[in-house]
Structure formats: structure tokens, C-alpha cells
Short mmCIF file of C-alpha atoms and ligand atoms in Angstrom, two decimals:
data_model
loop_
_atom_site.label_atom_id
_atom_site.label_comp_id
_atom_site.label_asym_id
_atom_site.label_seq_id
_atom_site.Cartn_x
_atom_site.Cartn_y
_atom_site.Cartn_z
CA MET A 1 27.54 -108.54 108.43
CA THR A 2 25.12 -106.87 110.89
CA LEU A 3 22.12 -106.00 109.41
CA ALA A 4 20.89 -102.00 109.29
CA ILE A 5 17.53 -103.13 111.55
CA ARG A 6 17.05 -105.22 114.61
CA PHE A 7 13.49 -106.02 116.30
CA ALA A 8 13.94 -103.50 118.33
CA ASP A 9 14.09 -100.76 116.48
CA ILE A 10 10.31 -101.72 115.20
CA GLU A 11 9.15 -102.35 118.15
CA ALA A 12 10.31 -98.69 119.10
CA ALA A 13 8.85 -97.33 115.14
CA ARG A 14 5.00 -98.81 116.93
CA GLU A 15 5.67 -96.85 120.27
CA ARG A 16 6.44 -93.38 117.74
CA LEU A 17 3.74 -93.93 115.58
CA ARG A 18 1.15 -95.36 118.31
CA GLY A 19 -1.90 -92.61 117.34
CA VAL A 20 -0.35 -91.17 115.61
CA ALA A 21 -0.81 -93.90 112.36
CA HIS A 22 -4.00 -95.50 111.02
CA ARG A 23 -3.17 -99.13 112.66
CA THR A 24 -4.75 -100.34 109.17
CA PRO A 25 -7.39 -102.37 109.04
CA VAL A 26 -6.42 -106.46 107.20
CA LEU A 27 -9.72 -107.91 105.17
CA THR A 28 -10.37 -110.30 103.76
CA SER A 29 -11.98 -112.33 101.12
CA ARG A 30 -13.88 -114.99 99.92
CA SER A 31 -14.07 -114.30 96.80
CA ALA A 32 -10.08 -113.88 96.74
CA ASP A 33 -9.46 -116.76 98.43
CA ALA A 34 -11.37 -119.62 96.56
CA ARG A 35 -9.79 -117.64 93.55
CA THR A 36 -6.05 -119.17 95.20
CA GLY A 37 -6.89 -121.83 97.47
CA ALA A 38 -4.69 -119.98 100.00
CA ARG A 39 -6.37 -118.11 103.01
CA LEU A 40 -5.37 -114.23 102.21
CA PHE A 41 -5.18 -111.35 104.57
CA PHE A 42 -4.27 -108.10 103.15
CA LYS A 43 -2.87 -105.28 105.08
CA CYS A 44 -4.53 -102.03 104.07
CA GLU A 45 -1.97 -99.51 103.56
CA ASN A 46 -4.10 -97.32 100.94
CA LEU A 47 -6.02 -96.59 103.79
CA GLN A 48 -3.21 -95.45 105.96
CA ARG A 49 -2.01 -90.83 106.64
CA THR A 50 -2.14 -89.99 103.45
CA GLY A 51 -3.26 -93.37 101.09
CA ALA A 52 0.58 -95.04 101.88
CA PHE A 53 2.99 -96.57 104.30
CA LYS A 54 5.44 -94.58 103.56
CA PHE A 55 4.15 -91.85 106.98
CA ARG A 56 5.40 -95.12 108.65
CA GLY A 57 9.06 -93.92 107.46
CA ALA A 58 8.37 -91.25 107.25
CA TYR A 59 6.79 -89.88 111.25
CA ASN A 60 9.37 -92.49 113.43
CA ALA A 61 12.78 -90.93 111.10
CA LEU A 62 11.09 -87.31 111.60
CA ALA A 63 10.21 -88.67 115.53
CA GLN A 64 14.43 -89.24 115.84
CA PHE A 65 15.62 -85.07 115.05
CA SER A 66 16.88 -83.53 117.76
CA PRO A 67 16.14 -79.95 118.20
CA GLU A 68 18.89 -78.26 116.68
CA GLN A 69 17.67 -80.59 113.39
CA ARG A 70 13.15 -80.12 114.32
CA ALA A 71 14.65 -76.36 113.61
CA ARG A 72 16.69 -76.42 111.22
CA GLY A 73 13.73 -79.13 108.81
CA VAL A 74 14.01 -81.76 106.27
CA VAL A 75 14.51 -82.09 102.65
CA ALA A 76 12.93 -85.01 100.71
CA PHE A 77 13.29 -85.74 96.84
CA SER A 78 10.10 -87.91 95.68
CA SER A 79 7.11 -86.39 93.14
CA GLY A 80 5.11 -89.70 95.14
CA ASN A 81 4.32 -91.06 98.57
CA HIS A 82 7.03 -90.84 100.62
CA ALA A 83 6.79 -86.42 99.51
CA GLN A 84 3.34 -86.27 100.28
CA ALA A 85 4.52 -88.47 103.78
CA ILE A 86 7.92 -86.21 104.72
CA ALA A 87 5.32 -82.76 104.36
CA LEU A 88 2.18 -84.22 106.99
CA ALA A 89 5.01 -85.73 108.86
CA ALA A 90 6.97 -82.94 109.32
CA GLN A 91 4.01 -80.87 110.23
CA LEU A 92 2.68 -82.95 113.02
CA LEU A 93 6.07 -82.17 114.42
CA GLY A 94 6.26 -78.42 114.54
CA ILE A 95 9.94 -79.08 112.06
CA PRO A 96 9.95 -76.91 108.37
CA ALA A 97 9.87 -79.60 105.62
CA THR A 98 11.27 -78.00 101.65
CA ILE A 99 10.20 -81.19 98.95
CA VAL A 100 12.74 -82.03 95.56
CA MET A 101 9.96 -81.82 92.97
CA PRO A 102 9.70 -81.98 88.41
CA GLN A 103 8.58 -79.21 87.09
CA ASP A 104 5.93 -82.04 85.87
CA ALA A 105 4.91 -83.63 88.55
CA PRO A 106 1.48 -84.61 88.15
CA PRO A 107 -0.64 -81.38 90.37
CA ILE A 108 -2.91 -83.53 92.58
CA LYS A 109 0.09 -84.79 94.27
CA ILE A 110 1.73 -80.73 94.37
CA GLU A 111 -1.19 -79.47 95.99
CA ALA A 112 -1.64 -81.84 98.20
CA THR A 113 1.64 -81.73 99.77
CA ARG A 114 2.06 -78.06 98.69
CA GLY A 115 -1.37 -78.60 100.97
CA TYR A 116 0.23 -80.33 104.62
CA GLY A 117 2.67 -76.49 104.48
CA ALA A 118 5.49 -77.73 103.01
CA GLU A 119 7.82 -75.21 100.39
CA ILE A 120 8.37 -76.77 96.75
CA VAL A 121 11.18 -76.43 95.42
CA PHE A 122 11.32 -77.87 91.58
CA TYR A 123 13.60 -79.41 89.12
CA ASP A 124 13.63 -79.48 85.38
CA ARG A 125 14.40 -83.29 85.57
CA TYR A 126 16.08 -83.58 82.24
CA ARG A 127 18.08 -81.42 83.01
CA GLU A 128 19.35 -81.69 86.78
CA ASP A 129 19.99 -83.60 89.30
CA ARG A 130 17.65 -84.26 91.95
CA GLU A 131 20.24 -85.96 94.35
CA ALA A 132 21.82 -83.31 94.30
CA ILE A 133 19.55 -80.31 94.44
CA GLY A 134 18.37 -82.64 98.23
CA ARG A 135 22.05 -82.20 98.55
CA ALA A 136 23.12 -78.13 97.85
CA LEU A 137 19.61 -77.86 99.63
CA ALA A 138 20.66 -79.45 102.52
CA ALA A 139 23.56 -77.90 103.19
CA GLU A 140 22.85 -74.38 102.51
CA ARG A 141 20.42 -74.22 104.82
CA GLY A 142 21.08 -76.99 107.38
CA LEU A 143 17.87 -79.39 106.54
CA THR A 144 18.39 -82.91 107.58
CA LEU A 145 18.18 -85.07 104.48
CA ILE A 146 15.41 -88.49 104.79
CA PRO A 147 15.59 -89.97 101.57
CA PRO A 148 12.71 -92.10 101.00
CA PHE A 149 13.65 -95.78 101.25
CA ASP A 150 17.76 -95.97 102.44
CA HIS A 151 17.71 -95.62 106.08
CA PRO A 152 17.41 -97.43 109.21
CA HIS A 153 14.05 -95.22 110.89
CA VAL A 154 12.22 -95.36 107.75
CA MET A 155 13.17 -99.05 107.15
CA ALA A 156 12.08 -99.43 111.50
CA GLY A 157 8.98 -97.43 110.35
CA GLN A 158 7.72 -99.25 107.08
CA GLY A 159 8.37 -103.09 109.65
CA THR A 160 5.42 -101.91 111.30
CA ALA A 161 2.89 -102.28 108.62
CA ALA A 162 3.94 -106.55 109.37
CA ALA A 163 4.57 -106.04 112.79
CA GLU A 164 0.58 -104.99 112.60
CA LEU A 165 -0.91 -107.53 110.62
CA PHE A 166 1.60 -111.17 112.85
CA GLU A 167 -0.27 -109.72 115.59
CA ASP A 168 -3.55 -109.40 114.47
CA VAL A 169 -3.93 -113.12 112.62
CA GLY A 170 -0.87 -114.58 114.06
CA ALA A 171 1.70 -116.23 112.44
CA LEU A 172 1.40 -116.19 108.03
CA ASP A 173 2.97 -119.22 106.18
CA ALA A 174 3.77 -116.19 103.56
CA LEU A 175 4.13 -112.72 103.31
CA VAL A 176 4.14 -110.94 100.30
CA VAL A 177 5.92 -106.85 99.91
CA CYS A 178 5.95 -104.97 96.71
CA VAL A 179 10.20 -103.45 96.23
CA GLY A 180 10.64 -100.03 94.56
CA GLY A 181 14.52 -99.69 97.02
CA GLY A 182 12.85 -101.68 99.69
CA GLY A 183 12.22 -100.05 102.84
CA LEU A 184 9.32 -101.82 102.83
CA ILE A 185 9.84 -105.43 102.73
CA SER A 186 13.21 -104.60 104.88
CA GLY A 187 11.47 -103.97 107.69
CA CYS A 188 8.90 -106.33 107.10
CA ALA A 189 11.12 -108.80 106.66
CA VAL A 190 13.03 -107.99 110.28
CA ALA A 191 10.02 -107.72 111.43
CA ALA A 192 8.27 -111.33 110.59
CA LYS A 193 11.56 -113.24 111.15
CA HIS A 194 11.03 -111.83 114.66
CA LEU A 195 7.92 -112.90 115.26
CA ALA A 196 6.96 -115.43 112.37
CA PRO A 197 10.09 -117.53 112.20
CA GLY A 198 9.06 -119.91 108.97
CA CYS A 199 6.62 -117.32 107.66
CA ARG A 200 8.39 -116.59 103.54
CA VAL A 201 8.97 -113.55 102.70
CA ILE A 202 8.29 -112.83 99.43
CA GLY A 203 8.76 -109.57 96.96
CA VAL A 204 6.93 -108.53 93.62
CA GLU A 205 8.77 -106.01 90.92
CA PRO A 206 6.83 -104.96 88.30
CA GLU A 207 8.08 -106.84 85.48
CA ALA A 208 10.40 -103.67 83.02
CA GLY A 209 11.88 -103.61 86.60
CA ASN A 210 13.55 -106.23 88.62
CA ASP A 211 16.88 -104.85 89.30
CA VAL A 212 16.12 -106.68 92.89
CA GLN A 213 15.64 -109.47 91.72
CA LEU A 214 19.35 -109.86 89.17
CA SER A 215 20.84 -108.34 91.70
CA LEU A 216 19.76 -111.81 94.24
CA ALA A 217 21.27 -113.42 91.41
CA ALA A 218 24.37 -111.74 91.18
CA GLY A 219 25.10 -111.29 94.69
CA ARG A 220 25.65 -107.30 94.48
CA ILE A 221 23.65 -103.96 93.64
CA VAL A 222 22.63 -104.52 90.25
CA HIS A 223 21.49 -100.64 88.44
CA ILE A 224 19.55 -100.70 85.85
CA ASP A 225 17.20 -97.57 83.13
CA VAL A 226 14.10 -95.58 84.56
CA PRO A 227 12.11 -98.62 84.14
CA ALA A 228 8.73 -98.51 81.71
CA THR A 229 6.14 -99.45 84.19
CA ILE A 230 2.53 -97.68 85.61
CA ALA A 231 3.77 -98.99 89.18
CA ASP A 232 5.69 -95.62 89.63
CA GLY A 233 6.52 -96.09 93.15
CA ALA A 234 8.73 -99.35 92.54
CA GLN A 235 10.86 -96.78 89.76
CA THR A 236 13.52 -97.03 91.22
CA GLN A 237 16.76 -97.92 89.45
CA HIS A 238 18.71 -99.74 91.97
CA ALA A 239 17.78 -100.53 96.23
CA GLY A 240 19.80 -99.02 99.25
CA GLN A 241 22.86 -100.00 100.04
CA LEU A 242 20.43 -100.77 104.00
CA THR A 243 18.13 -101.76 102.41
CA PHE A 244 20.30 -104.64 99.89
CA PRO A 245 22.00 -106.94 102.71
CA VAL A 246 18.52 -107.46 104.86
CA ILE A 247 16.69 -108.96 101.57
CA GLN A 248 19.34 -110.44 100.55
CA ALA A 249 19.44 -112.15 104.45
CA LEU A 250 15.50 -112.34 104.74
CA VAL A 251 13.68 -112.65 101.41
CA ALA A 252 13.38 -115.86 100.30
CA GLU A 253 12.86 -115.18 96.59
CA ILE A 254 11.39 -112.04 94.15
CA VAL A 255 8.78 -113.02 91.40
CA THR A 256 7.93 -109.99 88.55
CA VAL A 257 4.83 -109.78 87.57
CA PRO A 258 3.14 -107.80 84.11
CA ASP A 259 1.56 -104.32 84.73
CA ALA A 260 -1.03 -105.63 83.06
CA ALA A 261 -1.60 -108.06 86.04
CA LEU A 262 -1.56 -104.98 87.89
CA VAL A 263 -4.73 -103.73 85.93
CA ARG A 264 -6.67 -107.29 87.11
CA ALA A 265 -5.40 -107.34 90.24
CA MET A 266 -6.46 -102.91 91.03
CA ARG A 267 -9.98 -104.69 89.19
CA PHE A 268 -10.55 -107.04 91.45
CA PHE A 269 -9.69 -104.64 94.61
CA ALA A 270 -12.36 -101.97 92.66
CA GLU A 271 -14.89 -104.60 92.39
CA ARG A 272 -15.13 -107.29 95.79
CA MET A 273 -13.54 -106.19 98.32
CA LYS A 274 -14.04 -102.19 97.17
CA LEU A 275 -10.79 -100.99 96.96
CA VAL A 276 -8.56 -98.29 95.32
CA VAL A 277 -5.65 -99.15 94.58
CA GLU A 278 -2.86 -97.61 93.09
CA PRO A 279 -1.00 -99.60 90.60
CA THR A 280 2.32 -99.85 92.55
CA GLY A 281 -0.15 -100.98 95.65
CA ALA A 282 -1.32 -103.86 92.92
CA LEU A 283 2.34 -105.40 93.05
CA ALA A 284 1.57 -108.39 96.43
CA ALA A 285 -2.26 -108.95 95.03
CA ALA A 286 -0.98 -109.71 91.59
CA ALA A 287 2.13 -112.23 92.27
CA VAL A 288 -0.64 -113.92 95.06
CA PHE A 289 -3.76 -114.03 92.33
CA GLU A 290 -1.24 -114.71 89.30
CA ARG A 291 2.12 -116.02 90.05
CA LEU A 292 2.98 -117.75 93.49
CA SER A 293 1.08 -121.36 94.78
CA LEU A 294 0.17 -120.94 97.58
CA ALA A 295 -2.81 -123.52 97.44
CA GLY A 296 -3.77 -124.47 101.23
CA ARG A 297 -1.61 -121.59 102.81
CA ARG A 298 -1.92 -118.54 105.53
CA VAL A 299 -0.59 -115.47 103.15
CA GLY A 300 -0.38 -111.93 104.16
CA VAL A 301 -0.60 -109.17 101.52
CA ILE A 302 0.83 -106.03 102.22
CA VAL A 303 -1.90 -103.44 99.77
CA SER A 304 1.06 -100.25 100.45
CA GLY A 305 -1.20 -97.74 98.57
CA GLY A 306 -3.85 -95.78 97.16
CA ASN A 307 -3.16 -92.54 95.59
CA LEU A 308 -4.12 -91.96 91.40
CA ASP A 309 -5.34 -88.90 90.07
CA CYS A 310 -9.13 -90.25 89.62
CA ALA A 311 -9.78 -89.96 85.31
CA ARG A 312 -5.87 -91.99 85.81
CA TYR A 313 -7.55 -94.71 87.50
CA ALA A 314 -10.53 -94.96 86.00
CA GLN A 315 -8.99 -95.38 82.48
CA LEU A 316 -6.73 -98.01 83.81
CA LEU A 317 -9.79 -99.96 84.53
CA SER A 318 -12.56 -99.72 82.16
CA SER A 319 -8.41 -100.56 79.76
CA ALA A 320 -8.82 -104.32 81.89
CA SER A 321 -9.04 -107.43 80.67
CA PRO A 322 -12.00 -108.56 82.52
C1 PLP B 1 7.49 -96.24 97.99
C2 PLP B 1 5.70 -97.49 98.00
C3 PLP B 1 6.29 -98.19 97.52
C4 PLP B 1 7.87 -99.58 96.90
O1 PLP B 1 8.35 -98.59 98.66
P1 PLP B 1 10.48 -99.14 98.72
O2 PLP B 1 9.87 -99.36 100.50
O3 PLP B 1 10.36 -98.21 98.45
O4 PLP B 1 10.09 -101.26 98.57
C5 PLP B 1 5.47 -99.29 97.38
N1 PLP B 1 4.39 -99.10 97.56
C6 PLP B 1 3.81 -97.43 97.62
C7 PLP B 1 2.31 -97.91 97.11
C8 PLP B 1 4.94 -97.05 97.48
O5 PLP B 1 4.94 -95.65 97.97
#
């Protein structure tokens, strides 16, 4: 079966993102290495524009719009990092953006999205279907819908994070990546296969939402109810039609971590590395600290994002066990 993206798509995405996306730093930590016995390289996408890797995929997708698509505009449905990523990418490219968000989305996210110049269309999350609203808007206004993960241009954009990491630190024994709908890990796995063929790509899901782990075991895309987890960026109910075959072909295994481990990893990032990391952004590190045995290995860890409300952040950190 042919996969939705090839390494050449990631290389092309890198050209589009050059000078636009940040080349995020790769940080190391002696205390993290001492704790795991591994040599860890943290790729800090919490320091990416808009605070998460999603800017990469969003910009790569919008930069490929035809003149007509650009003139008409883009629509996305998201309350989270994809919304901000699409809004900023659209602003930079002069494309009108419409974002479908729940009425009760956190005010900070609504403001951030509006701040990038997007028009926000609210919906009632208990009564209305955001996908249907997004599709209706796309049809009525001739907008192009860009989904958060299941799109080849989005997947290729996300893969540039891993490509940069390999370029900076060389070959790795393992690359640990969080998994929501699988856009990030599928792009990263294609980059790994090309740039570091011996590297084991390991996915991490919240314990409460292990749909991709179940899907790999079942050999088909398994749907689950909205999982109860603090990792809101990984509250997806199923992998994508395009991302899942890539995960099946190139990802070695998926492990899970409980929310308490995410809080402990967030606290480690704050105390030891001076990094603000959101719960979903801490998935890969939590698995490295508490689930995987990687002693003696060189390991890449994607820190996927750092967007969360200050009050919520303080509450989570103060609830962490020492
Ligand atoms: C969207 C998101 C994820 C999950 O990415 P997928 O491409 O859906 O697997 C992980 N972390 C953060 C911070 C995100 O915003």
C-alpha cells in the first residue's frame, strides 16, 4: 500500500517553512539522563510559533493553496492548537480564516485565535456537530477545510520537526512521539525511516485514550468515546484514514501513560529545564521517564506544545506528587 506522504514531501515542507517557522531548540538535561540512563534530546515544539508543532502542518498546507483557494479562505474546526496554527498561517499568507469553536472554549484560546485575525463561528458542543458545521461553511462560502491531522500536507509539515532533530543530533536509537490523531507521529516516522533507518519510533497515548494502540492490535481503525484525560490534544476518538496506515507501517509500538505521570513530567520540565509544557506535550517525556527502558540509548523526545492557561498550570503543578 502506498503511504500518504514520502520523505520528499517533508523536504518540500522544510523549504516552505524556512524563515517562517522557528527552528526550535533541542535541549538536553543531565538530570533527565541520570534518571533514565539514556542520552535524551528534547525537541522543544512548545517554543514553536503559536506554542505547538501544529504551525508547521498548518502553514505547509495553506502555502499550497491555489490563488482561488487563497482568495476564498480556509476553515478549520478546533478549540485548541490547530485553530491558532491555522489562524496565524492564514494571517501570514493573507488568507481569510474561519475557525469553528465551541461556545465554551477557554477565553484565552478564543482571544489568541481572534488575535491572529480569524473569524470565529461558535457552536454548541452538546447539540451541534462541528464537522457538519465546518463542512457546511466550506460548501456555502467556498472555503477549503484543513483538518488537524488527516491531510498529507499537514502530516508532511509535522514531519519537519523530526527532520530538524535528526539533522541536529544525528542518528538516534529511538524517537518518542505523542499520538492524538497521528499527524505528528506519521510525519516524524517518515522522516525517521529516511534519515535514521535503525531508529525505533515509539508512540505515546494517554492511558484513558489508547485508541491507536487498540487499532494496531485490531489491524483496523478503532473508535472510542471521548477519553477523560488532561491531555486535551490527544482526546481524539480515532486515528485518520491517512495517518493510520503510516503508523501501521512505520511505528514500532504504542505505550500509554496515566495523567499523574503527565503532571510529574510537567513538573520536571518546569523545575529542571525551565520549560512550560502542556499535558499533551508531556506525553512522550512521561513515557521515557516512567514506562520505557532506554538505558544506554540515544533517544529523541518530542515536546509537542506548551499552551495552557496559567491558573490551570499552577493547579496542575501544585497537585503533583514530589
Ligand atoms: C495536536 C497535538 C498533539 C497530537 O497530534 P496529532 O497529530 O493529532 O497526533 C499532541 N500535542 C499537542 C501539543 C498538540 O497540539
